[in-house]
Coordinates of N, CA and C in Angstrom, one line a residue:
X1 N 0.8 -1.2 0.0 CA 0.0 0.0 0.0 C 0.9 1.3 0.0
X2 N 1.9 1.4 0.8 CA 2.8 2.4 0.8 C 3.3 2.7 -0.5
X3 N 4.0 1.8 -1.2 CA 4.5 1.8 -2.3 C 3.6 2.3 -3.3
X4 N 2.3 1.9 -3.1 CA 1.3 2.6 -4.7 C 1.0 4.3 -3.9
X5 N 1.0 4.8 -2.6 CA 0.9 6.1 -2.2 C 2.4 6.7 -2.5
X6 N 3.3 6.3 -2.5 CA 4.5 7.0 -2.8 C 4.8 7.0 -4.4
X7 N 3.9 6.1 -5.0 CA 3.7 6.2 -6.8 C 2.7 7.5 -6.8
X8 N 1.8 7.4 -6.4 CA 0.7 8.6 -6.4 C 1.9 9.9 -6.5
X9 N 2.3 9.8 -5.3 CA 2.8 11.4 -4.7 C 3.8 11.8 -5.4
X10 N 4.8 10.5 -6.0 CA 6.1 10.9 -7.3 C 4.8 11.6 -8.5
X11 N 4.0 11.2 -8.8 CA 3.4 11.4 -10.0 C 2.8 12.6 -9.7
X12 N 2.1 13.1 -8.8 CA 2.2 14.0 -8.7 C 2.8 15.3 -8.2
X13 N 4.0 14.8 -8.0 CA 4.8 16.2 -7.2 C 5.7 16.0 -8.2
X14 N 6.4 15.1 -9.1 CA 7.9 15.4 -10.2 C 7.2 15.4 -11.4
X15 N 5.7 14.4 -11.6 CA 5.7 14.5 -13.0 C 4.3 15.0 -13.6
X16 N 4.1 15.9 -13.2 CA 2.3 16.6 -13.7 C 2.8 17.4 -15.3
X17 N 3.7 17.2 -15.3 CA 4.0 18.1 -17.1 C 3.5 17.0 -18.1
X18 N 3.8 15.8 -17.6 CA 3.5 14.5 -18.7 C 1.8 14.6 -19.0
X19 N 1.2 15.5 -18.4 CA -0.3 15.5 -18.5 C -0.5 16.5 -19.9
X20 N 0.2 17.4 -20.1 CA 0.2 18.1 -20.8 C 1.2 18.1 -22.0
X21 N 2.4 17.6 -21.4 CA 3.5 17.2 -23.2 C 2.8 15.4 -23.8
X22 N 1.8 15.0 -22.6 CA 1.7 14.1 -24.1 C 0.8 14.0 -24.9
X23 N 0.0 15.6 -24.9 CA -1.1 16.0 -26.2 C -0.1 16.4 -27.7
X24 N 1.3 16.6 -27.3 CA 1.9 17.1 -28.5 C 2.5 15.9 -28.9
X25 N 3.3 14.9 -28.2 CA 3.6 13.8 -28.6 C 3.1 13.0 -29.9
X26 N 2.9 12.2 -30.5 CA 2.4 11.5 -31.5 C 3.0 10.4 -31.8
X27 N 2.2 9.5 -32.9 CA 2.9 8.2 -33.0 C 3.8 8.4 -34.3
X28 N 2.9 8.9 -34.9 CA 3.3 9.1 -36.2 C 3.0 10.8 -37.0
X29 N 3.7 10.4 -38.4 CA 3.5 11.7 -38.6 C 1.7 11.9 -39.5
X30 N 1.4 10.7 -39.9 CA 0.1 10.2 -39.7 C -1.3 10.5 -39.1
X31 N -0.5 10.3 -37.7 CA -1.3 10.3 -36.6 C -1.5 11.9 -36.3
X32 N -0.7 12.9 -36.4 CA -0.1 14.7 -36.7 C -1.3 14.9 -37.4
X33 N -0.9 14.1 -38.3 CA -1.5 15.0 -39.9 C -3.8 14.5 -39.7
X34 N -3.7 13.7 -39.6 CA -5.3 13.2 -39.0 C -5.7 13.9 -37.9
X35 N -5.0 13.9 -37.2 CA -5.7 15.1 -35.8 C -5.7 16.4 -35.8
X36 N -4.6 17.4 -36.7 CA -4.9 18.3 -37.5 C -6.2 18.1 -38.3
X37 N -5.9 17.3 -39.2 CA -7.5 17.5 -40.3 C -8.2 17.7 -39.4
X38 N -8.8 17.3 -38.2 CA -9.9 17.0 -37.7 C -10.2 18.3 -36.7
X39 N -9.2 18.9 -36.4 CA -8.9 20.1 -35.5 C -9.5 21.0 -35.9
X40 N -8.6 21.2 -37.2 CA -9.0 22.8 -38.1 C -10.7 23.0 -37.8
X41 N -11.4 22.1 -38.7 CA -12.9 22.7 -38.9 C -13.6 22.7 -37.6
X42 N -13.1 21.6 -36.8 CA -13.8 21.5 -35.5 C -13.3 22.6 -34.1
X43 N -12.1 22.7 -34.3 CA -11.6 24.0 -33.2 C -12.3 25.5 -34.0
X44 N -11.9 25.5 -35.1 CA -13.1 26.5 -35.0 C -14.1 26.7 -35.4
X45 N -14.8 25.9 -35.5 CA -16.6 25.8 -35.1 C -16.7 26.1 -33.7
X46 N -15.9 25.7 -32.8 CA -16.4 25.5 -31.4 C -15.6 27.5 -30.9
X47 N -14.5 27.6 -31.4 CA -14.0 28.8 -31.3 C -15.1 30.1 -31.7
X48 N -15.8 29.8 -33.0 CA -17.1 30.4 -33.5 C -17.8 30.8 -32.4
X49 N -18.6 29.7 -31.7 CA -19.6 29.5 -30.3 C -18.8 29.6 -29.4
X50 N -17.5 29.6 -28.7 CA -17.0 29.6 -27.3 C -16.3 30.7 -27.5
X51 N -15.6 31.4 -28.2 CA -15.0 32.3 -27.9 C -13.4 31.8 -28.1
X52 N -12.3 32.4 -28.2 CA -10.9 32.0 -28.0 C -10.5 31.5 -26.9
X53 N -10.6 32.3 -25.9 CA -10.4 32.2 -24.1 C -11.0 30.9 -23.7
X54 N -12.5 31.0 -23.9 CA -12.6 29.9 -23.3 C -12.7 28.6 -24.0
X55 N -11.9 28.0 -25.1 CA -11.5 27.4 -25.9 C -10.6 26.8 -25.6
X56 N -9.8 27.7 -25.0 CA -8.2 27.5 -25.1 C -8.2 27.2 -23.4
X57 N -9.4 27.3 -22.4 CA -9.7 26.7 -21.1 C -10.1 25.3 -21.5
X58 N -11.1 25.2 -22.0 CA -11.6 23.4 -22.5 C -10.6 23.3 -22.9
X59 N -9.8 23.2 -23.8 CA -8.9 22.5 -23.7 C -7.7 21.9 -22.7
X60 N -7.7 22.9 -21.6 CA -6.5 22.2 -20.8 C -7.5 21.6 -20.0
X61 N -8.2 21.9 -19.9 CA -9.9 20.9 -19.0 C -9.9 19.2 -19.2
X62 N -10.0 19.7 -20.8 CA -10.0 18.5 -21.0 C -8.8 17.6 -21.3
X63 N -7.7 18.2 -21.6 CA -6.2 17.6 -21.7 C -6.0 16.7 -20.2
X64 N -6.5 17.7 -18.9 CA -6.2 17.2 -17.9 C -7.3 15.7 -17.6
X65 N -8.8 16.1 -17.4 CA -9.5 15.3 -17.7 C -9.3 13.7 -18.1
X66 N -8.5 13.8 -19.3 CA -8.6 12.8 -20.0 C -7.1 12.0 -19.6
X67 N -6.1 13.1 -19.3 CA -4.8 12.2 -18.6 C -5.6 11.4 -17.1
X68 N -6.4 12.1 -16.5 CA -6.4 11.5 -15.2 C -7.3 10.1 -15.4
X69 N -8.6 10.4 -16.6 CA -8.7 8.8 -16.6 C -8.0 8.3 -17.1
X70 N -7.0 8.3 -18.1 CA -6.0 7.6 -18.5 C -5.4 7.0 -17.6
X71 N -4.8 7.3 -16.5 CA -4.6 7.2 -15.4 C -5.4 6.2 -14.2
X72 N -6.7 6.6 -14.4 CA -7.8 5.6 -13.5 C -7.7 4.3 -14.1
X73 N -7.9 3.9 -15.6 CA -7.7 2.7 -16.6 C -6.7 2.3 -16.0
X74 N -5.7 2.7 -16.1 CA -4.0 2.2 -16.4 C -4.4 1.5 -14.6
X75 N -4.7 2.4 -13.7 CA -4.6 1.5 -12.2 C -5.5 0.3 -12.3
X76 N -6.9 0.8 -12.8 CA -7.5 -0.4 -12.1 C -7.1 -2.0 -13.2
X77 N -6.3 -1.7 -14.5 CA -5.4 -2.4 -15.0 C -4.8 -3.1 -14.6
X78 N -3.6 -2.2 -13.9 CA -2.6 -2.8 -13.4 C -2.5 -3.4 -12.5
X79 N -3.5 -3.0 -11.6 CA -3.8 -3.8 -9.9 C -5.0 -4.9 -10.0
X80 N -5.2 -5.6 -11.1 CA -6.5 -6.5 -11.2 C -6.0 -7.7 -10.3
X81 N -7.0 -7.8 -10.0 CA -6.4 -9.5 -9.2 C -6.2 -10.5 -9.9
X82 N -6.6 -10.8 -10.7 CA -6.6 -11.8 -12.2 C -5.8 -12.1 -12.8
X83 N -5.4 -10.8 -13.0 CA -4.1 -11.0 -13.8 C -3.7 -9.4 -14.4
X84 N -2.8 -9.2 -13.5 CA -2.3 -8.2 -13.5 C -1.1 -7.6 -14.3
X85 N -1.2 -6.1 -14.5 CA 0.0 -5.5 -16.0 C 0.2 -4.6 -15.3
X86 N 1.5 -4.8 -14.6 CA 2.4 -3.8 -13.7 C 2.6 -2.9 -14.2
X87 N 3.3 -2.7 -15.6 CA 3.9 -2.1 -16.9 C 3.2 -1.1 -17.6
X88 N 1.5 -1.3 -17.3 CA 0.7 -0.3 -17.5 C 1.4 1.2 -16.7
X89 N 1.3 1.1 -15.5 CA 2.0 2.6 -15.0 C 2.7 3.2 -15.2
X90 N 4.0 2.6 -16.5 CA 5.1 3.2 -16.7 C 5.0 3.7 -18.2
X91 N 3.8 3.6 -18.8 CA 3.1 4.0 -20.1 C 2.3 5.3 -20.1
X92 N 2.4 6.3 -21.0 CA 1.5 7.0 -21.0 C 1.1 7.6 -22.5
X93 N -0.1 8.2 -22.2 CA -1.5 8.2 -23.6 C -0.3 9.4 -24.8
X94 N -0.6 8.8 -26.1 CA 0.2 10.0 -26.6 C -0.9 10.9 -27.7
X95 N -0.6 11.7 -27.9 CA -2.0 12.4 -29.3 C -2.7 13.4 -28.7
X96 N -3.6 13.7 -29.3 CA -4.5 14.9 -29.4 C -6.1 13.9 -29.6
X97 N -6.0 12.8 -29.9 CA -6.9 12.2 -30.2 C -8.0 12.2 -29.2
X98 N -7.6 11.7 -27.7 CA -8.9 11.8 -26.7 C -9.7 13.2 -26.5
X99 N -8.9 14.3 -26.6 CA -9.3 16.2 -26.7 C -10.2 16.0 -27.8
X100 N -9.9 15.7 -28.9 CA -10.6 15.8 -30.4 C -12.3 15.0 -30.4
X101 N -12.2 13.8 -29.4 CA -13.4 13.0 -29.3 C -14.1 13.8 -28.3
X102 N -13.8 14.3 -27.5 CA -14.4 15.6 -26.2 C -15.1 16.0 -26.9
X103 N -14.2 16.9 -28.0 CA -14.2 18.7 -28.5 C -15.9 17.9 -29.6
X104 N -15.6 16.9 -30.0 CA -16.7 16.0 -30.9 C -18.3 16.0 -30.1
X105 N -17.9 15.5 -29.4 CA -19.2 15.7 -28.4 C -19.5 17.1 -27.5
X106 N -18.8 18.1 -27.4 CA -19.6 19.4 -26.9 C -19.8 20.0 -28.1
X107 N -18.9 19.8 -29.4 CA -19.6 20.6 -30.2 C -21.3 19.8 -30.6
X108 N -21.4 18.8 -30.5 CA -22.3 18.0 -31.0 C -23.7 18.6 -29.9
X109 N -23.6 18.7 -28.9 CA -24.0 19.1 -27.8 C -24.6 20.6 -27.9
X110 N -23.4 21.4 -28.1 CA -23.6 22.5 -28.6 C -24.7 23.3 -29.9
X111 N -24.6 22.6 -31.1 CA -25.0 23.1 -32.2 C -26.4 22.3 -32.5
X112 N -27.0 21.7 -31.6 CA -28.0 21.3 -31.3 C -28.7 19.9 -32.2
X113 N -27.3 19.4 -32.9 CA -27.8 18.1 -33.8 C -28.0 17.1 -32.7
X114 N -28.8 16.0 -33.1 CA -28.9 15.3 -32.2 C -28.1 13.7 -32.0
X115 N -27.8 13.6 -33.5 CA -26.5 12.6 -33.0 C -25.5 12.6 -34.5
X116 N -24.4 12.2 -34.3 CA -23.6 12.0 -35.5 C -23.8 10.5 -35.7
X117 N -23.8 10.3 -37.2 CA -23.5 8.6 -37.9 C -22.5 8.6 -37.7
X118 N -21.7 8.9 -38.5 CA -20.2 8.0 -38.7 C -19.6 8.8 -38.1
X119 N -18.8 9.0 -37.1 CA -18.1 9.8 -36.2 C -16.8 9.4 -37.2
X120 N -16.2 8.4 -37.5 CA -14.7 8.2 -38.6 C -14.5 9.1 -39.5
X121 N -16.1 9.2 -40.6 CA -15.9 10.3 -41.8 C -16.3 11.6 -41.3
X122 N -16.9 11.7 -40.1 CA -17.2 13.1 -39.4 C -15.1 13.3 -39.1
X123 N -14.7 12.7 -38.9 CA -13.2 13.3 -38.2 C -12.4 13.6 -40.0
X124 N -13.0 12.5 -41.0 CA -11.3 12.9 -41.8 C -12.5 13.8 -43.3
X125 N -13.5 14.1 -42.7 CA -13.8 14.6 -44.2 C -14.6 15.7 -43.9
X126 N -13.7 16.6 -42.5 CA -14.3 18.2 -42.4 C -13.2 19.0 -42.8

């Protein structure tokens, strides 16, 4: 028990930057170029309705948001009784991808449609 509270406390007292450098990260140059396409029309549609400011707040909202469940998965992962993936904890989420599925549903939310079909060709053919 000590040992996962002194993981907690390193994670958050040396490494809270990893919450935020691994939205720039990527896999590929691929993976860059698809989450751009998908940014452009969709950051500002929502920039349109939200403003700059608070745009540029959802986003670290949700950058953080989405590291900390990344984070809830990765534990209750790693600590299964079953069969457990220690190695999960020492992983972390890379992309813009989980922000972009958010930013997908408040704009969706927003603009008062009531659902998307293909959310795949909604990301690469706006």
């Amino acid at each position: 028990m000590w040992s996962l509270t002194l993981r907690f406390f390193f994670l958050f007292s040396c490494a809270v930057y990893r919450i935020y450098t691994s939205i720039f990260f990527h896999g590929s140059l691929l993976h860059v170029l698809f989450n751009m396409l998908a940014l452009v029309p969709l950051g500002s549609e929502l920039e349109r309705i939200m403003g700059s400011i608070r745009l540029a707040y959802l986003i670290i909202l949700l950058a953080t948001t989405n590291a900390i469940f990344h984070l809830f998965i990765a534990l209750l992962v790693a600590h299964n009784p079953f069969h457990p993936y220690q190695y999960l904890l020492d992983e972390c989420a890379i992309g813009f991808s989980g922000i972009l599925f958010s930013m997908i549903v408040i704009e969706t939310s927003l603009s008062g449609v009531q659902s998307r079909r293909l959310v795949l060709i909604y990301l690469f053919l706006l």
